[in-house]
Tab-separated table of C-alpha atoms in Angstrom:
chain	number	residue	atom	x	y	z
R	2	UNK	CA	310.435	303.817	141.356
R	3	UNK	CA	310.852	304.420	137.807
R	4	UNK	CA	307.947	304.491	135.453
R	5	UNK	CA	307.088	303.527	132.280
R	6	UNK	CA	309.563	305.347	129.973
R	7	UNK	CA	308.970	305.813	125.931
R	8	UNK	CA	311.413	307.137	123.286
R	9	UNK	CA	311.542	309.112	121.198
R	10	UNK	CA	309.648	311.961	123.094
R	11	UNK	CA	308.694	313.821	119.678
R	12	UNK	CA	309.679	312.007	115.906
R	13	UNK	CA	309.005	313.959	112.914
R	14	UNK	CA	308.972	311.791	109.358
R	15	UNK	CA	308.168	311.686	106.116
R	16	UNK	CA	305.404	310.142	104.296
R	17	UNK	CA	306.674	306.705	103.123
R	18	UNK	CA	309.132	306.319	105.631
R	19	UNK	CA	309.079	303.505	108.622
R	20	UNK	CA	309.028	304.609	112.117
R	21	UNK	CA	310.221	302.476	115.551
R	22	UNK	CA	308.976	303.346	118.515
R	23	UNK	CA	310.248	302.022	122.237
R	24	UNK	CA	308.521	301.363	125.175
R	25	UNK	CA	310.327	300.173	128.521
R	26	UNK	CA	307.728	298.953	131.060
R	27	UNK	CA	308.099	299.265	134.940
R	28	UNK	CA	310.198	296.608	136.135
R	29	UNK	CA	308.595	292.960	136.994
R	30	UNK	CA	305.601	293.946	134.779
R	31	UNK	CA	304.232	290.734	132.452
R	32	UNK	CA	302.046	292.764	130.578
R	33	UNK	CA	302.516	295.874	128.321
R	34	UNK	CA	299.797	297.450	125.988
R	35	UNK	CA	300.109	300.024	122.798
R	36	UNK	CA	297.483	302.693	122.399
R	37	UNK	CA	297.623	305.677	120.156
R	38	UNK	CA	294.950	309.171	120.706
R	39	UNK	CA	294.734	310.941	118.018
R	40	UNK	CA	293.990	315.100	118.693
R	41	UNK	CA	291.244	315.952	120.788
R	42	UNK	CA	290.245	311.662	120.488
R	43	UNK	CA	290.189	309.290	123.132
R	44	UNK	CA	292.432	305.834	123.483
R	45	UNK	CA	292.543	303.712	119.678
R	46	UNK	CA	293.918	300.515	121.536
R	47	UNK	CA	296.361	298.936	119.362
R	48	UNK	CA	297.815	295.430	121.275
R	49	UNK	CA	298.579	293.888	124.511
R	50	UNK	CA	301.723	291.439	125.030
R	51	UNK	CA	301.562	289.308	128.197
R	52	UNK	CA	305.475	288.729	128.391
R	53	UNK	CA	306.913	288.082	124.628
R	54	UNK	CA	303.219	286.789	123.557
R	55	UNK	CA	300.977	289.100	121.825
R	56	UNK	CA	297.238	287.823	122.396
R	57	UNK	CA	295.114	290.227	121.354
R	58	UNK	CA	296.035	292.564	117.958
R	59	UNK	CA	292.568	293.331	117.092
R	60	UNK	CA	293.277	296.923	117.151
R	61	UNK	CA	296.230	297.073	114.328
R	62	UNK	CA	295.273	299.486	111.699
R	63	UNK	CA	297.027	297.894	109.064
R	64	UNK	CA	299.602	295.387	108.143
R	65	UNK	CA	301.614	298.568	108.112
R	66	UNK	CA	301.740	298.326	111.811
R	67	UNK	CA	303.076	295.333	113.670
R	68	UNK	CA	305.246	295.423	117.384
R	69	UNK	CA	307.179	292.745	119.355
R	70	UNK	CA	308.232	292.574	122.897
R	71	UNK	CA	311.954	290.363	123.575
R	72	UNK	CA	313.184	289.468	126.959
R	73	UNK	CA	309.153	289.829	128.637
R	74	UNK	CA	310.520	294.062	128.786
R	75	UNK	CA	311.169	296.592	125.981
R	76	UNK	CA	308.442	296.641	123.477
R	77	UNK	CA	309.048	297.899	119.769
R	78	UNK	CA	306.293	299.398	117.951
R	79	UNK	CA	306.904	299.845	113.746
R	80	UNK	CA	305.011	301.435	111.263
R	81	UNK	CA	306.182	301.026	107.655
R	82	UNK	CA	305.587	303.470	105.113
R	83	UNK	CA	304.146	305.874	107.534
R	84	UNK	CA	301.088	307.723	105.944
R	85	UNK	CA	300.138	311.289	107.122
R	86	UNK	CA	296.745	309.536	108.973
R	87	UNK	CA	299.377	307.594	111.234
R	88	UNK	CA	300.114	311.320	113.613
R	89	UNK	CA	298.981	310.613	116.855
R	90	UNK	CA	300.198	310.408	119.898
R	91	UNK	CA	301.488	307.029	120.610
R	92	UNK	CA	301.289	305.676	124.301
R	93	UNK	CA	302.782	302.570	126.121
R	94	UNK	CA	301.382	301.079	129.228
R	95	UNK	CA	302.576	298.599	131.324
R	96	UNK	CA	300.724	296.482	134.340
R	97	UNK	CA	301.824	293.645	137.167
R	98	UNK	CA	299.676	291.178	134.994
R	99	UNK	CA	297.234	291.234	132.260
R	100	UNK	CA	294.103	293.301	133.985
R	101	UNK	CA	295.750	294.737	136.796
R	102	UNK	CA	296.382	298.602	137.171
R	103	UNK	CA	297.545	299.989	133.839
R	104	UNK	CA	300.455	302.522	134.183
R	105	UNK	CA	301.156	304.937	131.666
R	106	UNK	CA	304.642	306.465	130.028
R	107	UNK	CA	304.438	309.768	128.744
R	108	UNK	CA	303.465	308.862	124.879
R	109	UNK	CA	305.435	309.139	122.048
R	110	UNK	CA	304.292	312.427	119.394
R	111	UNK	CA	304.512	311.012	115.666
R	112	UNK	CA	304.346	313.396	113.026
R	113	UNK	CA	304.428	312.448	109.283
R	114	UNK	CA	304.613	315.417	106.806
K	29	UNK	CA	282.724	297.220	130.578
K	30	UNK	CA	279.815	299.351	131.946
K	31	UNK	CA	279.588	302.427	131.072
K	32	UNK	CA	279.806	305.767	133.082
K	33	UNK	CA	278.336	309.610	132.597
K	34	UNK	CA	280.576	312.412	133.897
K	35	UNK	CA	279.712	316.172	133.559
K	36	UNK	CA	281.447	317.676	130.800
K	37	UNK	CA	283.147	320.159	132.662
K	38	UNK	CA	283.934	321.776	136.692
K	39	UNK	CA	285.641	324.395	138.038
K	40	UNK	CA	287.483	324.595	141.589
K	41	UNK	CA	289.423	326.877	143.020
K	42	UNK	CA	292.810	326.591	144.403
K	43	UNK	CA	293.022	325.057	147.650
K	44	UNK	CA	289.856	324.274	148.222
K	45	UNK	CA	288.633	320.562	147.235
K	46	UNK	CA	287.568	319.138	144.188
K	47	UNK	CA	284.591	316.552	143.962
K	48	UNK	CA	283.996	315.147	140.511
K	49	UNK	CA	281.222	312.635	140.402
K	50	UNK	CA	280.657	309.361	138.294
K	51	UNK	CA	277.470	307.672	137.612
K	52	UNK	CA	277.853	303.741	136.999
K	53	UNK	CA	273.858	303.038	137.124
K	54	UNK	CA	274.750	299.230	135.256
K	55	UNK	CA	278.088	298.480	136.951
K	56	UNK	CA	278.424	294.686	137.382
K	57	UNK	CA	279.445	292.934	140.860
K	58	UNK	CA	282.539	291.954	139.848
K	59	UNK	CA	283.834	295.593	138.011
K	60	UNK	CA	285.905	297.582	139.723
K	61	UNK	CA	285.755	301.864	139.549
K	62	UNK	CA	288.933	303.255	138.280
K	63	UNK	CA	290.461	307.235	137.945
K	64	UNK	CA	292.852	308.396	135.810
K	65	UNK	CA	293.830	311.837	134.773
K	66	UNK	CA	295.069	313.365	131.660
K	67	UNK	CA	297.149	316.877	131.520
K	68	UNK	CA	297.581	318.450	128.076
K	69	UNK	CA	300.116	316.819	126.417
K	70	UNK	CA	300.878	313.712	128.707
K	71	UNK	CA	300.489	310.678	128.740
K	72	UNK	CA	297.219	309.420	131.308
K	73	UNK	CA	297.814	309.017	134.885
K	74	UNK	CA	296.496	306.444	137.287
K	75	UNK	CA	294.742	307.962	140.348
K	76	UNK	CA	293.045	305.335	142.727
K	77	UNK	CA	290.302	302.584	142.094
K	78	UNK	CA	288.174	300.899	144.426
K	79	UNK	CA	285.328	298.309	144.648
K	80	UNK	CA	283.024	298.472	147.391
K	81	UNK	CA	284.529	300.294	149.690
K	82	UNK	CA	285.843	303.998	150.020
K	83	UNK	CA	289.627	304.151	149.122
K	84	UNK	CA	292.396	307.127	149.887
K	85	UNK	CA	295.823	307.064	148.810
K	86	UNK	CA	298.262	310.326	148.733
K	87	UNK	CA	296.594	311.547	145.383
K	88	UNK	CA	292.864	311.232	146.260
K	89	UNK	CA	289.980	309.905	147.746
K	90	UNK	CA	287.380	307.731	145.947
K	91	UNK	CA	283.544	307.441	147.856
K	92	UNK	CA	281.992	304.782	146.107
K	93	UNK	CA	277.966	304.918	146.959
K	94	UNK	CA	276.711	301.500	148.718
K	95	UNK	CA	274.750	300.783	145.958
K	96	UNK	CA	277.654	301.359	143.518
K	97	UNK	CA	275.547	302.988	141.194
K	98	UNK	CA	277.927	305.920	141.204
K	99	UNK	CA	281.284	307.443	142.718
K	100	UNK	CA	282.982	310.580	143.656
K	101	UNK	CA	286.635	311.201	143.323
K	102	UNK	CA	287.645	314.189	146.177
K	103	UNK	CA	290.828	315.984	145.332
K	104	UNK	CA	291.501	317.486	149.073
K	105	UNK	CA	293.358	320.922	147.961
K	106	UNK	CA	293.376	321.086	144.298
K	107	UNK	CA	296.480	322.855	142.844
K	108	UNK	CA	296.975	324.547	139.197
K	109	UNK	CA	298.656	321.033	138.736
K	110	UNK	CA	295.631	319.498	138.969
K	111	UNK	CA	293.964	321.590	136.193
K	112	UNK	CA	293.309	318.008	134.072
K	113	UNK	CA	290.898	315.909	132.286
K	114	UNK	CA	289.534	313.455	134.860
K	115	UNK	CA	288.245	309.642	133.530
K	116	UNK	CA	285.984	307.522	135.290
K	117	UNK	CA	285.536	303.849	134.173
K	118	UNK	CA	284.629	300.817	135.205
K	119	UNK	CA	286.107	297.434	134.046
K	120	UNK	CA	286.856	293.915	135.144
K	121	UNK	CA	289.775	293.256	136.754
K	122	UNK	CA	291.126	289.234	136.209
K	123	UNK	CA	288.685	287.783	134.497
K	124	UNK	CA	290.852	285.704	132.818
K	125	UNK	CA	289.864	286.010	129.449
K	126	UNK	CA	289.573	288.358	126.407
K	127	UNK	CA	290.882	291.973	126.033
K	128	UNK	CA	291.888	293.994	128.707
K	129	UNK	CA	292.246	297.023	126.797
K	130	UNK	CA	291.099	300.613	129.093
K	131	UNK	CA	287.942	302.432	126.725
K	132	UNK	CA	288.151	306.117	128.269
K	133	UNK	CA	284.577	308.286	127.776
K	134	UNK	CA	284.887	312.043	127.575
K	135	UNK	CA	285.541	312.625	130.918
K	136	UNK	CA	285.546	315.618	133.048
K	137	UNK	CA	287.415	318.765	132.091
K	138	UNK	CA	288.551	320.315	135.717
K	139	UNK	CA	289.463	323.678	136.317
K	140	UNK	CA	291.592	325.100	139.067
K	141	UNK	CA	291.081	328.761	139.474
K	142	UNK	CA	293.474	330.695	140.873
């Protein structure tokens, strides 16, 4: 079946700029999570969203960086006024339930120049 | 979440299996062993977990050690494809409470040779 799916692939910005990023979970999944790995850096977490609710956002950087989930399903991730520090790779992963297998989409690249 | 040791790095050549090993000396009763994988440039994939006992699906094999102290992930013919860095952890699964965000270590760098 289909996986977890993220878009844009690549986005190139500019410093100052706001970026959205999508995440689509696998279908019939309640939970969804937001990490970002930096190069050559292991998983930052970011948050978790079991369906629309977001219980744990310990790992925002900033108030630069907030994300909602609608419908229990797509996921938006923003960053306003996107600083050069914020180029990572951002990944989404989605599981059946909050601490069940975590399944990962292929990541979005951010680059701010 | 306990935490593991994994050697730095292996090498395996083509065809032949892979065994990457996990120590987990302070793994709790009620954590599970989990495997994923990360190629250059992807996103990280889910290969197999497993609790007490020794679990195969179509990707790999995972031996977990009776005493659960440590694990070995078995890659039956390792491909180029496979060429990967391999994470062991070990978490809770359904506890019910607090963050369930994945903490990967260093992992293990495999190699497929040609």
């Amino acid at each position: 079946g289909a996986g977890v799916s993220q878009s844009p692939s690549n986005k190139v910005t500019e410093k100052g700029k706001d970026v959205e990023l999508r995440c689509d979970p696998i279908s019939g999944h309640t939970a969804l999570y937001w990490y970002r790995q930096s190069l050559g850096q292991g998983l930052e977490f970011l948050i978790y969203f079991q369906g629309n609710s977001a219980p744990d956002k310990s790992g925002l950087p900033s108030d630069r960086f907030s994300a909602e989930r609608t419908g229990g399903s797509v996921s938006t991730l923003t960053i306003q006024r996107t600083q050069q520090e914020d180029s990572a790779v951002y990944l989404c992963a989605s599981s059946l339930t909050t601490g069940d297998t975590q399944y990962f989409g292929p990541g979005t690249r951010l680059t701010v120049l | 979440d306990a935490k593991t040791t994994q050697p730095t790095s292996m090498d395996c050549a083509e065809g032949r299996a892979a065994n990457l090993p996990c120590n987990h000396s302070t793994i709790s009763g009620n954590e599970y062993v989990y495997w994923y994988r990360q190629i250059h440039s992807q996103g990280p994939q889910y290969i197999i977990h497993g609790l007490k006992n020794n679990e195969t699906n179509e990707m790999a094999s995972l031996i977990i050690t009776e005493d659960r102290k440590s694990s070995t992930l078995i890659l039956p013919h390792a491909t180029l494809r496979d060429t990967a860095v391999y994470y062991c952890i070990v978490r809770v699964v359904y506890s019910g409470a607090g963050s369930y965000q994945l903490t990967f270590g260093k992992g293990t760098k495999l190699s497929v040779i040609p």
